[in-house]
Amino acid sequence: MTAAPEVLAELQGLRVRVPHLTGALVASTDGLVIAHLVSEMEPDGVAALTAAALGVGARLTNAVGHGGFRELIVSGELGYVATYAAGGSCVLTLLASADANVGRLNLEARRAGTRIAALAESTLERQRQP
């Protein structure tokens, strides 16, 4: 997928709009890194874990009859890991400190996820054309 520069720009915009955001990553649903802004961890490992979390989240929402996966937020002692569906082929994962406003994080991530999904779909469509 060649949309990485545009996706990276979207992640940089998120970092500006969301106080206490400490990292951001977009990966394919099978765990391949598309773009990232993470520094103190291995992006490939985070992408693989994100894909696994996406799979569990999707199975859980399906099992209880709540439809398709949209988002998963994990709260740890030192902060949040939030994963959002970004269309059918990508997932957005955000890392935030414990001081983050989760409502703002959700609002901005949902908007960014929609834009990232459009970028990914546009890129895939261009690749399908002869």
GROMACS .gro file of N, CA and C in nm:
model
  390
    1MET      N    1   0.085  -0.117   0.000
    1MET     CA    2   0.000   0.000   0.000
    1MET      C    3   0.089   0.123   0.000
    2THR      N    4   0.063   0.217  -0.091
    2THR     CA    5   0.149   0.333  -0.105
    2THR      C    6   0.092   0.459  -0.040
    3ALA      N    7  -0.010   0.448   0.040
    3ALA     CA    8  -0.072   0.564   0.104
    3ALA      C    9   0.002   0.605   0.231
    4ALA      N   10   0.115   0.542   0.260
    4ALA     CA   11   0.184   0.568   0.387
    4ALA      C   12   0.213   0.715   0.413
    5PRO      N   13   0.259   0.797   0.317
    5PRO     CA   14   0.283   0.938   0.348
    5PRO      C   15   0.157   1.013   0.391
    6GLU      N   16   0.046   0.986   0.325
    6GLU     CA   17  -0.079   1.050   0.362
    6GLU      C   18  -0.128   1.001   0.498
    7VAL      N   19  -0.112   0.874   0.523
    7VAL     CA   20  -0.152   0.817   0.652
    7VAL      C   21  -0.063   0.872   0.763
    8LEU      N   22   0.066   0.883   0.737
    8LEU     CA   23   0.158   0.941   0.834
    8LEU      C   24   0.120   1.085   0.865
    9ALA      N   25   0.080   1.161   0.765
    9ALA     CA   26   0.034   1.299   0.787
    9ALA      C   27  -0.090   1.301   0.877
   10GLU      N   28  -0.178   1.205   0.859
   10GLU     CA   29  -0.297   1.195   0.944
   10GLU      C   30  -0.257   1.166   1.088
   11LEU      N   31  -0.161   1.078   1.107
   11LEU     CA   32  -0.113   1.047   1.243
   11LEU      C   33  -0.048   1.169   1.307
   12GLN      N   34   0.027   1.244   1.229
   12GLN     CA   35   0.090   1.366   1.282
   12GLN      C   36  -0.016   1.468   1.323
   13GLY      N   37  -0.124   1.478   1.246
   13GLY     CA   38  -0.234   1.566   1.282
   13GLY      C   39  -0.301   1.522   1.412
   14LEU      N   40  -0.315   1.392   1.429
   14LEU     CA   41  -0.372   1.340   1.555
   14LEU      C   42  -0.285   1.380   1.674
   15ARG      N   43  -0.155   1.370   1.656
   15ARG     CA   44  -0.063   1.405   1.765
   15ARG      C   45  -0.081   1.552   1.805
   16VAL      N   46  -0.111   1.637   1.710
   16VAL     CA   47  -0.134   1.779   1.738
   16VAL      C   48  -0.269   1.800   1.807
   17ARG      N   49  -0.371   1.728   1.762
   17ARG     CA   50  -0.507   1.750   1.812
   17ARG      C   51  -0.539   1.681   1.943
   18VAL      N   52  -0.464   1.578   1.979
   18VAL     CA   53  -0.495   1.499   2.098
   18VAL      C   54  -0.384   1.515   2.202
   19PRO      N   55  -0.410   1.593   2.306
   19PRO     CA   56  -0.309   1.606   2.412
   19PRO      C   57  -0.282   1.470   2.478
   20HIS      N   58  -0.160   1.448   2.518
   20HIS     CA   59  -0.117   1.327   2.589
   20HIS      C   60  -0.110   1.203   2.499
   21LEU      N   61  -0.118   1.222   2.368
   21LEU     CA   62  -0.099   1.111   2.276
   21LEU      C   63   0.051   1.080   2.271
   22THR      N   64   0.087   0.957   2.297
   22THR     CA   65   0.229   0.921   2.303
   22THR      C   66   0.275   0.836   2.185
   23GLY      N   67   0.182   0.788   2.105
   23GLY     CA   68   0.218   0.709   1.989
   23GLY      C   69   0.097   0.679   1.904
   24ALA      N   70   0.121   0.648   1.778
   24ALA     CA   71   0.012   0.616   1.686
   24ALA      C   72   0.066   0.522   1.579
   25LEU      N   73  -0.020   0.432   1.535
   25LEU     CA   74   0.021   0.332   1.437
   25LEU      C   75  -0.099   0.292   1.352
   26VAL      N   76  -0.077   0.277   1.224
   26VAL     CA   77  -0.179   0.221   1.135
   26VAL      C   78  -0.119   0.093   1.077
   27ALA      N   79  -0.197  -0.012   1.083
   27ALA     CA   80  -0.153  -0.142   1.032
   27ALA      C   81  -0.264  -0.203   0.949
   28SER      N   82  -0.226  -0.297   0.865
   28SER     CA   83  -0.327  -0.375   0.795
   28SER      C   84  -0.391  -0.469   0.896
   29THR      N   85  -0.506  -0.521   0.863
   29THR     CA   86  -0.575  -0.610   0.956
   29THR      C   87  -0.499  -0.741   0.979
   30ASP      N   88  -0.401  -0.769   0.894
   30ASP     CA   89  -0.319  -0.889   0.916
   30ASP      C   90  -0.187  -0.856   0.986
   31GLY      N   91  -0.173  -0.731   1.036
   31GLY     CA   92  -0.060  -0.698   1.122
   31GLY      C   93   0.062  -0.638   1.057
   32LEU      N   94   0.052  -0.589   0.934
   32LEU     CA   95   0.165  -0.525   0.867
   32LEU      C   96   0.159  -0.374   0.888
   33VAL      N   97   0.271  -0.315   0.928
   33VAL     CA   98   0.277  -0.172   0.954
   33VAL      C   99   0.261  -0.094   0.824
   34ILE      N  100   0.172   0.006   0.827
   34ILE     CA  101   0.153   0.096   0.714
   34ILE      C  102   0.222   0.229   0.744
   35ALA      N  103   0.201   0.281   0.864
   35ALA     CA  104   0.265   0.406   0.907
   35ALA      C  105   0.265   0.407   1.059
   36HIS      N  106   0.364   0.474   1.118
   36HIS     CA  107   0.367   0.479   1.264
   36HIS      C  108   0.441   0.600   1.316
   37LEU      N  109   0.406   0.638   1.437
   37LEU     CA  110   0.474   0.739   1.517
   37LEU      C  111   0.495   0.678   1.655
   38VAL      N  112   0.576   0.578   1.666
   38VAL     CA  113   0.610   0.518   1.794
   38VAL      C  114   0.762   0.517   1.804
   39SER      N  115   0.813   0.541   1.924
   39SER     CA  116   0.958   0.550   1.935
   39SER      C  117   1.019   0.453   2.035
   40GLU      N  118   0.952   0.420   2.140
   40GLU     CA  119   1.013   0.339   2.243
   40GLU      C  120   0.967   0.193   2.240
   41MET      N  121   0.922   0.150   2.125
   41MET     CA  122   0.877   0.012   2.109
   41MET      C  123   0.891  -0.028   1.964
   42GLU      N  124   0.883  -0.155   1.938
   42GLU     CA  125   0.896  -0.208   1.803
   42GLU      C  126   0.760  -0.201   1.732
   43PRO      N  127   0.747  -0.119   1.625
   43PRO     CA  128   0.617  -0.105   1.558
   43PRO      C  129   0.562  -0.236   1.501
   44ASP      N  130   0.652  -0.324   1.454
   44ASP     CA  131   0.605  -0.451   1.398
   44ASP      C  132   0.537  -0.536   1.506
   45GLY      N  133   0.593  -0.536   1.625
   45GLY     CA  134   0.534  -0.611   1.736
   45GLY      C  135   0.399  -0.553   1.778
   46VAL      N  136   0.391  -0.420   1.782
   46VAL     CA  137   0.264  -0.354   1.818
   46VAL      C  138   0.160  -0.384   1.711
   47ALA      N  139   0.200  -0.380   1.584
   47ALA     CA  140   0.106  -0.410   1.475
   47ALA      C  141   0.054  -0.553   1.484
   48ALA      N  142   0.142  -0.647   1.515
   48ALA     CA  143   0.100  -0.787   1.528
   48ALA      C  144   0.003  -0.804   1.644
   49LEU      N  145   0.034  -0.740   1.757
   49LEU     CA  146  -0.057  -0.748   1.871
   49LEU      C  147  -0.191  -0.679   1.841
   50THR      N  148  -0.185  -0.570   1.767
   50THR     CA  149  -0.308  -0.501   1.727
   50THR      C  150  -0.396  -0.592   1.642
   51ALA      N  151  -0.335  -0.662   1.548
   51ALA     CA  152  -0.411  -0.755   1.464
   51ALA      C  153  -0.474  -0.864   1.548
   52ALA      N  154  -0.401  -0.914   1.647
   52ALA     CA  155  -0.456  -1.016   1.735
   52ALA      C  156  -0.573  -0.960   1.817
   53ALA      N  157  -0.557  -0.839   1.870
   53ALA     CA  158  -0.664  -0.775   1.948
   53ALA      C  159  -0.787  -0.751   1.860
   54LEU      N  160  -0.763  -0.710   1.736
   54LEU     CA  161  -0.872  -0.688   1.642
   54LEU      C  162  -0.949  -0.818   1.621
   55GLY      N  163  -0.878  -0.927   1.604
   55GLY     CA  164  -0.943  -1.057   1.584
   55GLY      C  165  -1.027  -1.098   1.704
   56VAL      N  166  -0.972  -1.081   1.824
   56VAL     CA  167  -1.047  -1.116   1.946
   56VAL      C  168  -1.168  -1.023   1.960
   57GLY      N  169  -1.147  -0.893   1.939
   57GLY     CA  170  -1.258  -0.798   1.950
   57GLY      C  171  -1.369  -0.828   1.852
   58ALA      N  172  -1.332  -0.861   1.729
   58ALA     CA  173  -1.432  -0.894   1.627
   58ALA      C  174  -1.509  -1.020   1.665
   59ARG      N  175  -1.439  -1.121   1.714
   59ARG     CA  176  -1.508  -1.244   1.755
   59ARG      C  177  -1.600  -1.220   1.873
   60LEU      N  178  -1.555  -1.136   1.966
   60LEU     CA  179  -1.637  -1.106   2.084
   60LEU      C  180  -1.764  -1.031   2.046
   61THR      N  181  -1.751  -0.924   1.965
   61THR     CA  182  -1.872  -0.849   1.927
   61THR      C  183  -1.967  -0.936   1.847
   62ASN      N  184  -1.913  -1.023   1.764
   62ASN     CA  185  -1.996  -1.114   1.686
   62ASN      C  186  -2.065  -1.216   1.777
   63ALA      N  187  -1.992  -1.272   1.872
   63ALA     CA  188  -2.047  -1.375   1.961
   63ALA      C  189  -2.163  -1.323   2.046
   64VAL      N  190  -2.158  -1.197   2.085
   64VAL     CA  191  -2.265  -1.142   2.168
   64VAL      C  192  -2.370  -1.068   2.086
   65GLY      N  193  -2.357  -1.072   1.953
   65GLY     CA  194  -2.457  -1.013   1.866
   65GLY      C  195  -2.453  -0.861   1.859
   66HIS      N  196  -2.335  -0.802   1.875
   66HIS     CA  197  -2.323  -0.657   1.871
   66HIS      C  198  -2.267  -0.605   1.740
   67GLY      N  199  -2.266  -0.686   1.638
   67GLY     CA  200  -2.223  -0.641   1.506
   67GLY      C  201  -2.073  -0.641   1.488
   68GLY      N  202  -2.030  -0.567   1.387
   68GLY     CA  203  -1.888  -0.563   1.352
   68GLY      C  204  -1.805  -0.483   1.451
   69PHE      N  205  -1.677  -0.515   1.455
   69PHE     CA  206  -1.583  -0.448   1.545
   69PHE      C  207  -1.569  -0.301   1.508
   70ARG      N  208  -1.567  -0.215   1.608
   70ARG     CA  209  -1.542  -0.073   1.588
   70ARG      C  210  -1.419  -0.026   1.664
   71GLU      N  211  -1.412  -0.057   1.794
   71GLU     CA  212  -1.300  -0.009   1.874
   71GLU      C  213  -1.282  -0.090   2.001
   72LEU      N  214  -1.160  -0.082   2.053
   72LEU     CA  215  -1.123  -0.152   2.176
   72LEU      C  216  -1.031  -0.059   2.253
   73ILE      N  217  -1.062  -0.034   2.379
   73ILE     CA  218  -0.977   0.051   2.462
   73ILE      C  219  -0.930  -0.029   2.582
   74VAL      N  220  -0.798  -0.032   2.600
   74VAL     CA  221  -0.737  -0.101   2.713
   74VAL      C  222  -0.676   0.005   2.802
   75SER      N  223  -0.712   0.000   2.928
   75SER     CA  224  -0.660   0.095   3.025
   75SER      C  225  -0.558   0.025   3.114
   76GLY      N  226  -0.435   0.077   3.113
   76GLY     CA  227  -0.330   0.023   3.199
   76GLY      C  228  -0.296   0.123   3.308
   77GLU      N  229  -0.210   0.086   3.398
   77GLU     CA  230  -0.171   0.175   3.506
   77GLU      C  231  -0.111   0.306   3.456
   78LEU      N  232  -0.041   0.300   3.343
   78LEU     CA  233   0.030   0.418   3.294
   78LEU      C  234  -0.034   0.483   3.172
   79GLY      N  235  -0.146   0.428   3.125
   79GLY     CA  236  -0.209   0.490   3.010
   79GLY      C  237  -0.303   0.398   2.935
   80TYR      N  238  -0.333   0.438   2.813
   80TYR     CA  239  -0.433   0.370   2.731
   80TYR      C  240  -0.372   0.319   2.601
   81VAL      N  241  -0.427   0.208   2.555
   81VAL     CA  242  -0.403   0.157   2.420
   81VAL      C  243  -0.542   0.147   2.358
   82ALA      N  244  -0.564   0.223   2.253
   82ALA     CA  245  -0.695   0.226   2.190
   82ALA      C  246  -0.681   0.183   2.044
   83THR      N  247  -0.763   0.089   2.002
   83THR     CA  248  -0.759   0.034   1.867
   83THR      C  249  -0.894   0.059   1.801
   84TYR      N  250  -0.889   0.110   1.679
   84TYR     CA  251  -1.010   0.148   1.605
   84TYR      C  252  -1.007   0.087   1.466
   85ALA      N  253  -1.120   0.036   1.422
   85ALA     CA  254  -1.132  -0.011   1.284
   85ALA      C  255  -1.119   0.111   1.194
   86ALA      N  256  -1.043   0.096   1.087
   86ALA     CA  257  -1.028   0.202   0.987
   86ALA      C  258  -1.061   0.139   0.852
   87GLY      N  259  -1.190   0.119   0.831
   87GLY     CA  260  -1.235   0.049   0.712
   87GLY      C  261  -1.218  -0.101   0.730
   88GLY      N  262  -1.225  -0.172   0.619
   88GLY     CA  263  -1.215  -0.317   0.626
   88GLY      C  264  -1.074  -0.371   0.617
   89SER      N  265  -0.977  -0.285   0.584
   89SER     CA  266  -0.842  -0.337   0.562
   89SER      C  267  -0.737  -0.280   0.657
   90CYS      N  268  -0.774  -0.181   0.740
   90CYS     CA  269  -0.676  -0.117   0.828
   90CYS      C  270  -0.728  -0.104   0.970
   91VAL      N  271  -0.633  -0.084   1.060
   91VAL     CA  272  -0.666  -0.061   1.200
   91VAL      C  273  -0.574   0.049   1.251
   92LEU      N  274  -0.631   0.138   1.331
   92LEU     CA  275  -0.559   0.250   1.391
   92LEU      C  276  -0.541   0.220   1.539
   93THR      N  277  -0.417   0.228   1.587
   93THR     CA  278  -0.390   0.208   1.729
   93THR      C  279  -0.324   0.333   1.784
   94LEU      N  280  -0.379   0.383   1.893
   94LEU     CA  281  -0.326   0.502   1.958
   94LEU      C  282  -0.281   0.468   2.098
   95LEU      N  283  -0.172   0.528   2.138
   95LEU     CA  284  -0.118   0.514   2.273
   95LEU      C  285  -0.128   0.649   2.341
   96ALA      N  286  -0.177   0.651   2.464
   96ALA     CA  287  -0.194   0.778   2.534
   96ALA      C  288  -0.159   0.760   2.680
   97SER      N  289  -0.112   0.867   2.742
   97SER     CA  290  -0.078   0.862   2.884
   97SER      C  291  -0.206   0.857   2.967
   98ALA      N  292  -0.190   0.829   3.094
   98ALA     CA  293  -0.305   0.818   3.184
   98ALA      C  294  -0.380   0.951   3.199
   99ASP      N  295  -0.315   1.063   3.164
   99ASP     CA  296  -0.379   1.194   3.173
   99ASP      C  297  -0.467   1.226   3.054
  100ALA      N  298  -0.472   1.141   2.955
  100ALA     CA  299  -0.547   1.168   2.833
  100ALA      C  300  -0.696   1.178   2.860
  101ASN      N  301  -0.760   1.264   2.784
  101ASN     CA  302  -0.906   1.277   2.785
  101ASN      C  303  -0.957   1.171   2.687
  102VAL      N  304  -1.015   1.064   2.740
  102VAL     CA  305  -1.056   0.951   2.657
  102VAL      C  306  -1.167   0.991   2.559
  103GLY      N  307  -1.254   1.081   2.598
  103GLY     CA  308  -1.358   1.128   2.507
  103GLY      C  309  -1.299   1.196   2.385
  104ARG      N  310  -1.200   1.282   2.408
  104ARG     CA  311  -1.133   1.351   2.298
  104ARG      C  312  -1.057   1.251   2.211
  105LEU      N  313  -0.991   1.157   2.276
  105LEU     CA  314  -0.918   1.052   2.205
  105LEU      C  315  -1.012   0.977   2.111
  106ASN      N  316  -1.127   0.935   2.163
  106ASN     CA  317  -1.226   0.863   2.082
  106ASN      C  318  -1.276   0.948   1.966
  107LEU      N  319  -1.313   1.071   1.993
  107LEU     CA  320  -1.366   1.160   1.890
  107LEU      C  321  -1.267   1.177   1.775
  108GLU      N  322  -1.146   1.213   1.808
  108GLU     CA  323  -1.045   1.236   1.705
  108GLU      C  324  -1.005   1.108   1.633
  109ALA      N  325  -0.996   0.998   1.707
  109ALA     CA  326  -0.959   0.871   1.645
  109ALA      C  327  -1.066   0.822   1.548
  110ARG      N  328  -1.190   0.838   1.583
  110ARG     CA  329  -1.298   0.795   1.493
  110ARG      C  330  -1.296   0.875   1.363
  111ARG      N  331  -1.274   1.005   1.375
  111ARG     CA  332  -1.264   1.090   1.255
  111ARG      C  333  -1.144   1.050   1.171
  112ALA      N  334  -1.030   1.031   1.236
  112ALA     CA  335  -0.909   0.993   1.164
  112ALA      C  336  -0.925   0.856   1.100
  113GLY      N  337  -0.990   0.764   1.169
  113GLY     CA  338  -1.012   0.631   1.114
  113GLY      C  339  -1.091   0.634   0.985
  114THR      N  340  -1.189   0.722   0.979
  114THR     CA  341  -1.268   0.738   0.857
  114THR      C  342  -1.180   0.789   0.743
  115ARG      N  343  -1.096   0.887   0.771
  115ARG     CA  344  -1.007   0.941   0.668
  115ARG      C  345  -0.903   0.837   0.626
  116ILE      N  346  -0.848   0.764   0.720
  116ILE     CA  347  -0.749   0.661   0.689
  116ILE      C  348  -0.813   0.550   0.605
  117ALA      N  349  -0.935   0.513   0.636
  117ALA     CA  350  -1.006   0.411   0.557
  117ALA      C  351  -1.022   0.458   0.413
  118ALA      N  352  -1.057   0.586   0.394
  118ALA     CA  353  -1.073   0.641   0.259
  118ALA      C  354  -0.940   0.640   0.184
  119LEU      N  355  -0.832   0.678   0.252
  119LEU     CA  356  -0.699   0.675   0.190
  119LEU      C  357  -0.662   0.533   0.148
  120ALA      N  358  -0.684   0.438   0.236
  120ALA     CA  359  -0.651   0.299   0.207
  120ALA      C  360  -0.734   0.246   0.091
  121GLU      N  361  -0.862   0.275   0.091
  121GLU     CA  362  -0.950   0.227  -0.016
  121GLU      C  363  -0.911   0.289  -0.150
  122SER      N  364  -0.879   0.417  -0.150
  122SER     CA  365  -0.836   0.485  -0.272
  122SER      C  366  -0.709   0.422  -0.327
  123THR      N  367  -0.616   0.393  -0.239
  123THR     CA  368  -0.491   0.330  -0.281
  123THR      C  369  -0.516   0.191  -0.338
  124LEU      N  370  -0.598   0.113  -0.270
  124LEU     CA  371  -0.629  -0.022  -0.319
  124LEU      C  372  -0.700  -0.016  -0.454
  125GLU      N  373  -0.789   0.081  -0.472
  125GLU     CA  374  -0.860   0.095  -0.598
  125GLU      C  375  -0.764   0.128  -0.711
  126ARG      N  376  -0.668   0.218  -0.685
  126ARG     CA  377  -0.568   0.252  -0.787
  126ARG      C  378  -0.483   0.130  -0.823
  127GLN      N  379  -0.454   0.047  -0.724
  127GLN     CA  380  -0.372  -0.072  -0.750
  127GLN      C  381  -0.447  -0.176  -0.832
  128ARG      N  382  -0.580  -0.178  -0.821
  128ARG     CA  383  -0.662  -0.275  -0.896
  128ARG      C  384  -0.676  -0.237  -1.043
  129GLN      N  385  -0.662  -0.107  -1.076
  129GLN     CA  386  -0.681  -0.062  -1.214
  129GLN      C  387  -0.563  -0.105  -1.299
  130PRO      N  388  -0.595  -0.149  -1.423
  130PRO     CA  389  -0.486  -0.196  -1.513
  130PRO      C  390  -0.399  -0.083  -1.561
   0.00000   0.00000   0.00000
